[in-house]
Coordinates of C-alpha atoms in Angstrom, one line a residue:
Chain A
X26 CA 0.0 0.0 0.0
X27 CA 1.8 3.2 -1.1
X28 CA 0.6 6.6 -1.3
X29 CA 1.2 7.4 -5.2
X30 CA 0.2 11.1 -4.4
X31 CA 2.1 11.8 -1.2
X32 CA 4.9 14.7 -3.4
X33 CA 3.1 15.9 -6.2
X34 CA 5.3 17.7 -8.8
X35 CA 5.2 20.8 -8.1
X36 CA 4.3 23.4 -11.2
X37 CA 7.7 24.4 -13.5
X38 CA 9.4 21.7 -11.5
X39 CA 10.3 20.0 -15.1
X40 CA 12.6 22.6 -16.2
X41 CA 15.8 21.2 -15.8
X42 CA 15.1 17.9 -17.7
X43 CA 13.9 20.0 -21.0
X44 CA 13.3 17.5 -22.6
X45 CA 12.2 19.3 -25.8
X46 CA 14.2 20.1 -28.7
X47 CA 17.2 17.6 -28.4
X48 CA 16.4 15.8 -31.5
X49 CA 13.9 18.1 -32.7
X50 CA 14.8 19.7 -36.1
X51 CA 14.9 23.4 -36.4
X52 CA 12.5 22.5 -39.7
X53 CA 9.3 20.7 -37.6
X54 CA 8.8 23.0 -34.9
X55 CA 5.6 21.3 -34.2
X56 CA 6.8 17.4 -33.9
X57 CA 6.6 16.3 -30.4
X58 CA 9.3 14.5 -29.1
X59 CA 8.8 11.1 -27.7
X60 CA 9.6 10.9 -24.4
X61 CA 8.6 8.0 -22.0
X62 CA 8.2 9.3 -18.0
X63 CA 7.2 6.9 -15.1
X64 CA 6.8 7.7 -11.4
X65 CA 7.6 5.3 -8.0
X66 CA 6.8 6.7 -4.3
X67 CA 7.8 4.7 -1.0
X68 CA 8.5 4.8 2.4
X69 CA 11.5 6.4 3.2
X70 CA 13.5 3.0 4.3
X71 CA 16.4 1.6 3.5
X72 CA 15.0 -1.8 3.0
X73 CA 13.0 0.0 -0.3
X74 CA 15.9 1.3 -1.7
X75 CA 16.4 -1.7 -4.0
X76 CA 13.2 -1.4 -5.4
X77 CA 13.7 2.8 -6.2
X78 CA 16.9 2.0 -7.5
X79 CA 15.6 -1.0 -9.6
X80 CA 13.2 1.5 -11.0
X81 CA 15.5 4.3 -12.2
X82 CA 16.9 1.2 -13.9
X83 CA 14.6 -0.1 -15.8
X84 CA 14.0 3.4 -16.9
X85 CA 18.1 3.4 -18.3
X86 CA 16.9 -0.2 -19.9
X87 CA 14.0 0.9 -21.8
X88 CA 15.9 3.8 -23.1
X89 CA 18.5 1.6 -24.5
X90 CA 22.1 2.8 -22.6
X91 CA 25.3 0.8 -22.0
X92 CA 26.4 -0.5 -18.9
X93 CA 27.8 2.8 -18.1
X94 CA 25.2 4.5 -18.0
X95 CA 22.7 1.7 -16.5
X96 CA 25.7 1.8 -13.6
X97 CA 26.5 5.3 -12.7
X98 CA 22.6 5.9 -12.4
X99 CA 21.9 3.1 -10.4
X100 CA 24.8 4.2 -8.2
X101 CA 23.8 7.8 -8.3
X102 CA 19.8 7.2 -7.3
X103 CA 21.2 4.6 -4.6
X104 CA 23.3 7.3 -3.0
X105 CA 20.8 10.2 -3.5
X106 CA 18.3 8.0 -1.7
X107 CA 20.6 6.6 1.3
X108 CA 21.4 9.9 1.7
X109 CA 17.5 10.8 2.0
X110 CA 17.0 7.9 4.4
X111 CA 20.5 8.4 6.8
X112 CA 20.7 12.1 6.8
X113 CA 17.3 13.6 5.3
X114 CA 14.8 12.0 7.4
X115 CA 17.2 11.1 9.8
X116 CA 15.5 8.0 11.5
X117 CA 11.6 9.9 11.3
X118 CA 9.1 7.1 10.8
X119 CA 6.9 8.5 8.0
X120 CA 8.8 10.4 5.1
X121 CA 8.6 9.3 1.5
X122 CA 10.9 9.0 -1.5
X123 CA 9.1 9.6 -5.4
X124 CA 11.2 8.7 -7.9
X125 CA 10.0 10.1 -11.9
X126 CA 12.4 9.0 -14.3
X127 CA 12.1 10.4 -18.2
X128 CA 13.7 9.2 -21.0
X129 CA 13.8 11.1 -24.7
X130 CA 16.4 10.4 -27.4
X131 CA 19.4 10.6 -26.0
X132 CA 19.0 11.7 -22.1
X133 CA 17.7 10.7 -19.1
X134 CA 16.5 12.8 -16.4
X135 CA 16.0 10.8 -12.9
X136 CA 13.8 13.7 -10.4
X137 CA 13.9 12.3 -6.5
X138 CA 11.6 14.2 -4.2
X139 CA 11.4 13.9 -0.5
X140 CA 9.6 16.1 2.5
X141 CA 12.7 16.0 4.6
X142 CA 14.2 19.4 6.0
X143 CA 15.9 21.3 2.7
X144 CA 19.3 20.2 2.3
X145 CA 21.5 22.0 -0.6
X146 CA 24.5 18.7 -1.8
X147 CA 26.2 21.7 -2.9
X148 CA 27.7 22.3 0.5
X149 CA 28.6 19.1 1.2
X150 CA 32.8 19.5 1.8
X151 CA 34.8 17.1 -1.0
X152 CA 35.8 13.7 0.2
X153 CA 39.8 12.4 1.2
X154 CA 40.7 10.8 -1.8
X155 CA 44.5 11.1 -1.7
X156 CA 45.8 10.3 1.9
X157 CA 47.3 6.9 2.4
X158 CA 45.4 3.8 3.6
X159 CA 46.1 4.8 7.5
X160 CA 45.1 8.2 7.0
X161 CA 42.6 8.3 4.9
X162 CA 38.8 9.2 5.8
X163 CA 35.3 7.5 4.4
X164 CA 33.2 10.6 4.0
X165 CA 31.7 12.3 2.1
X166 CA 32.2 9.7 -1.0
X167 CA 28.6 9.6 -1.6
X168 CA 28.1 13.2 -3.1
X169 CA 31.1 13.2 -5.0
X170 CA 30.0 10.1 -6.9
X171 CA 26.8 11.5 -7.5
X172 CA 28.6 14.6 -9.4
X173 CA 31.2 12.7 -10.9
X174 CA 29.1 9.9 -12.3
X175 CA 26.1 12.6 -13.6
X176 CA 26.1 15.1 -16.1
X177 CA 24.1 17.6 -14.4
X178 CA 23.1 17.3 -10.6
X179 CA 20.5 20.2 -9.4
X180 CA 18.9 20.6 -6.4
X181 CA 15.6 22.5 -5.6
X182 CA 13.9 23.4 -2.5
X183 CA 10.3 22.7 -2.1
X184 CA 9.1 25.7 -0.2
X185 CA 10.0 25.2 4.0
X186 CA 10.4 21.8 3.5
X187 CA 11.0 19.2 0.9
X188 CA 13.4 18.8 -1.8
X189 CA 13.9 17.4 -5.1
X190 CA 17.0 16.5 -7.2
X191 CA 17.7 16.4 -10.6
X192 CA 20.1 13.9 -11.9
X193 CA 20.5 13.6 -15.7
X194 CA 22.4 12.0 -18.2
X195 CA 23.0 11.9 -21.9
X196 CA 22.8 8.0 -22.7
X197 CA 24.8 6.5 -25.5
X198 CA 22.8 5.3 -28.7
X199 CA 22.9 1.6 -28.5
X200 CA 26.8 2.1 -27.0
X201 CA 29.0 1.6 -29.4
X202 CA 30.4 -2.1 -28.4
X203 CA 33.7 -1.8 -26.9
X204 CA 36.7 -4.1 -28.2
X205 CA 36.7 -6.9 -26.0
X206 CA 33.3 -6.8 -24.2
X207 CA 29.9 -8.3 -25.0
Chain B
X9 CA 24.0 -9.3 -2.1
X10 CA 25.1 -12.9 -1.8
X11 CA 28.4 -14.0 -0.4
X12 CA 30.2 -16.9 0.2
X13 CA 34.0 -17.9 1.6
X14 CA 36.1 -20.5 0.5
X15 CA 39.9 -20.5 2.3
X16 CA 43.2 -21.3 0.1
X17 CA 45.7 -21.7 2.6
X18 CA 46.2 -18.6 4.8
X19 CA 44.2 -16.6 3.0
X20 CA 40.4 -16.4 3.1
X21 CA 38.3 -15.1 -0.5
X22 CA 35.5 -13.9 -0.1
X23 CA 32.7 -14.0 -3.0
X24 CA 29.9 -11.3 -3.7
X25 CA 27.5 -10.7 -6.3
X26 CA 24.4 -8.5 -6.5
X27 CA 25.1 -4.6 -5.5
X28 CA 27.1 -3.6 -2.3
X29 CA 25.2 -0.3 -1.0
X30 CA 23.4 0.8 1.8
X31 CA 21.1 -1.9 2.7
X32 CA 23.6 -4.4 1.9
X33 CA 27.1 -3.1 3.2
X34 CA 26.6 -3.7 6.9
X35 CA 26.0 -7.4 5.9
X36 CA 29.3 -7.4 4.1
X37 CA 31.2 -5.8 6.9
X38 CA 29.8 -8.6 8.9
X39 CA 31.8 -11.5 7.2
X40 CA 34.9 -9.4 6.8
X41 CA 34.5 -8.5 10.5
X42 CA 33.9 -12.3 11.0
X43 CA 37.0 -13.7 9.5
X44 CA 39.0 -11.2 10.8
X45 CA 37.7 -11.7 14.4
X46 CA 38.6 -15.8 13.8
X47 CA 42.1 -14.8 12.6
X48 CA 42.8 -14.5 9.3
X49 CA 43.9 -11.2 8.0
X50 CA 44.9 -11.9 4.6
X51 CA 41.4 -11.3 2.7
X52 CA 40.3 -11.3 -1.0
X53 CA 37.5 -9.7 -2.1
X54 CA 36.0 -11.2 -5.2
X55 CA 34.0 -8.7 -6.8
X56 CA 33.6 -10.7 -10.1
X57 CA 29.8 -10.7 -9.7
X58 CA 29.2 -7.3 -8.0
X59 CA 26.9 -5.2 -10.4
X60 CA 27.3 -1.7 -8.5
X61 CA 28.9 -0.6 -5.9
X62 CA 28.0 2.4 -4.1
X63 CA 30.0 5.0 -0.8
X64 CA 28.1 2.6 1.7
X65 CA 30.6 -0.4 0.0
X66 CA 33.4 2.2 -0.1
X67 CA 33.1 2.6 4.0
X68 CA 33.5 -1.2 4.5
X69 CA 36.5 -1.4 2.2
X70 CA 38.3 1.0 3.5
X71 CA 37.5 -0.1 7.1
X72 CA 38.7 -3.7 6.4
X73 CA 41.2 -2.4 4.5
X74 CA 42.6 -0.9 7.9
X75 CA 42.0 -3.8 10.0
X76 CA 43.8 -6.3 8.4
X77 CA 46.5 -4.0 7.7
X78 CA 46.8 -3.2 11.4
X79 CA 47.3 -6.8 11.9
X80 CA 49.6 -7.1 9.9
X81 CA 47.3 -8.8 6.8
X82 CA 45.7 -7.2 3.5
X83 CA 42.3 -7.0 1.6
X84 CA 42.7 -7.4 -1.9
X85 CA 40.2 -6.9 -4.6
X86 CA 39.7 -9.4 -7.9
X87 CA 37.9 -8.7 -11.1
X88 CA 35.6 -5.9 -10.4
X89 CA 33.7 -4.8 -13.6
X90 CA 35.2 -2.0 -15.5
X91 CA 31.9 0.1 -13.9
X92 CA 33.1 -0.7 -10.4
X93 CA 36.6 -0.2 -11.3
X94 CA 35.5 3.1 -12.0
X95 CA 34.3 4.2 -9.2
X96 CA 36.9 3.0 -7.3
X97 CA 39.4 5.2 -9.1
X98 CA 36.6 8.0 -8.9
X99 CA 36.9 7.6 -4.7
X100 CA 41.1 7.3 -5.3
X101 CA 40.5 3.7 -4.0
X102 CA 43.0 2.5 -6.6
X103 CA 46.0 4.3 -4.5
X104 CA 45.5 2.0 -1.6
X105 CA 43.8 -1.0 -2.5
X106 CA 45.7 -3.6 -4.6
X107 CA 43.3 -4.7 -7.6
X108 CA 44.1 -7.8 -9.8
X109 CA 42.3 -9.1 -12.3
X110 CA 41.2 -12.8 -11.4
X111 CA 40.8 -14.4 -7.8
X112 CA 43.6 -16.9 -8.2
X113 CA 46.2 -14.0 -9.0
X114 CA 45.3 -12.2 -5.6
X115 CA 45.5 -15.3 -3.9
X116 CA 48.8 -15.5 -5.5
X117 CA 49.4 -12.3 -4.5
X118 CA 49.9 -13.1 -1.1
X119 CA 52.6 -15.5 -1.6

């Protein structure tokens, strides 16, 4: 039993995807691109997070990426969502995750929305990645994978409370095979 | 995630498949903790079947990683996919974890 309509989209919220006009041509201003969206809202727990990140993935499958791309947004809604459950919520009983992935020629756009207090990634300090073994210290890993793995990362407040994230990606056509691999 | 452990003489391999992130990595740092705790600090981590790995995954590497050096072992990675192999160098991972390419050469690798 899950509350499909627990974080509506709020108005404009689809900006950052735009998914008009990357394959349009200049000469047929009034084709409509095709464009494929789907939408997933649960409980805030850890123990759903295979089942949101399963869902951004079939949304990479249907649009027909490598194994790049089907990895590094897997990983990216895996961290974006533990981070929601660890540190957003922060162990409160009732919050909830939506997940709308869109697919058009060439991109994917993965939105995540939550009610948790507003939290900016963009402050988030950049992780240890060069001290030796003894030294060296785990945080922080989870952002910077997010930004590294995704073309564009955004984050938007929604109003006092709430946030949503915008992950997108542009996703190979078909992949080129790569020597070597199947 | 799955995992199973087979020992070749001193040293203990352990195998994982599925995805190694937050719901799964405490369950992983169980059976490293596990081995380590019955005394044997020379591990291999065989991440020939691991599909993603995620910061939750990173944590437990680099906490066994500082364990069994400690005591005077290693944890070695095998065969992660060249996704997985990516974010390990995205993390800087590769500087202090020793990677090889099949389970039998980190095994090896131990001497």
């Amino acid at each position: 039993m899950h509350d499909e309509d627990r974080l509506p989209i709020p108005p404009g919220a689809h900006g950052a995807a735009r998914p008009d006009g990357r394959c349009a041509r200049r000469d047929a201003p009034a084709r409509r691109p095709m464009s494929t969206s789907r939408r997933i809202v649960r409980p805030a727990r850890i123990e759903h997070l295979p089942e949101l990140v399963e869902f951004a993935a079939q949304g990479v499958r249907e649009s027909g990426a490598d194994a790049q791309a089907l990895h590094d947004i897997r990983l990216a809604v895996s961290e974006v969502c533990a981070n929601i459950v660890e540190h957003g919520y922060a162990g409160e009983p009732r919050g909830s995750i939506a997940i709308e992935t869109t697919a058009t020629a060439g991109r994917l756009v993965v939105r995540i929305e939550d009610d948790a207090p507003v939290f900016d990634p963009a402050v988030v300090p950049l992780p240890d990645t060069e001290s030796d073994a003894e030294h060296r210290q785990p945080g922080h890993l989870g952002w910077h994978l997010v930004y590294r793995v995704m073309d564009e990362v955004r984050h938007e407040p929604r109003g006092d409370r709430g946030n949503v994230v915008i992950l997108a990606k542009r996703i190979g056509p078909a992949s080129a095979p790569a020597p070597g691999t199947g | 995630m799955e995992t199973s452990v087979d020992q070749r003489g001193g040293v203990i391999a352990v195998h994982i498949s599925g995805s190694v992130d937050g719901l799964t990595a405490e369950d992983l740092q169980r059976v490293f903790s596990g081995e380590v705790g019955a005394g044997h600090h020379d591990l291999v981590a065989d991440f020939g079947e691991v599909d993603y790995m995620s910061s939750a995954g990173l944590r437990v590497l680099l906490a066994t990683l500082k364990q069994t050096r400690s005591l005077g072992g290693d944890l070695r990675l095998a065969g992660p996919h060249p996704e997985v192999r990516k974010v390990l160098d995205l993390s800087g991972f590769t500087s202090i974890l020793k990677i090889f390419d099949t389970v039998d050469d980190a095994v090896a690798s131990f001497g």
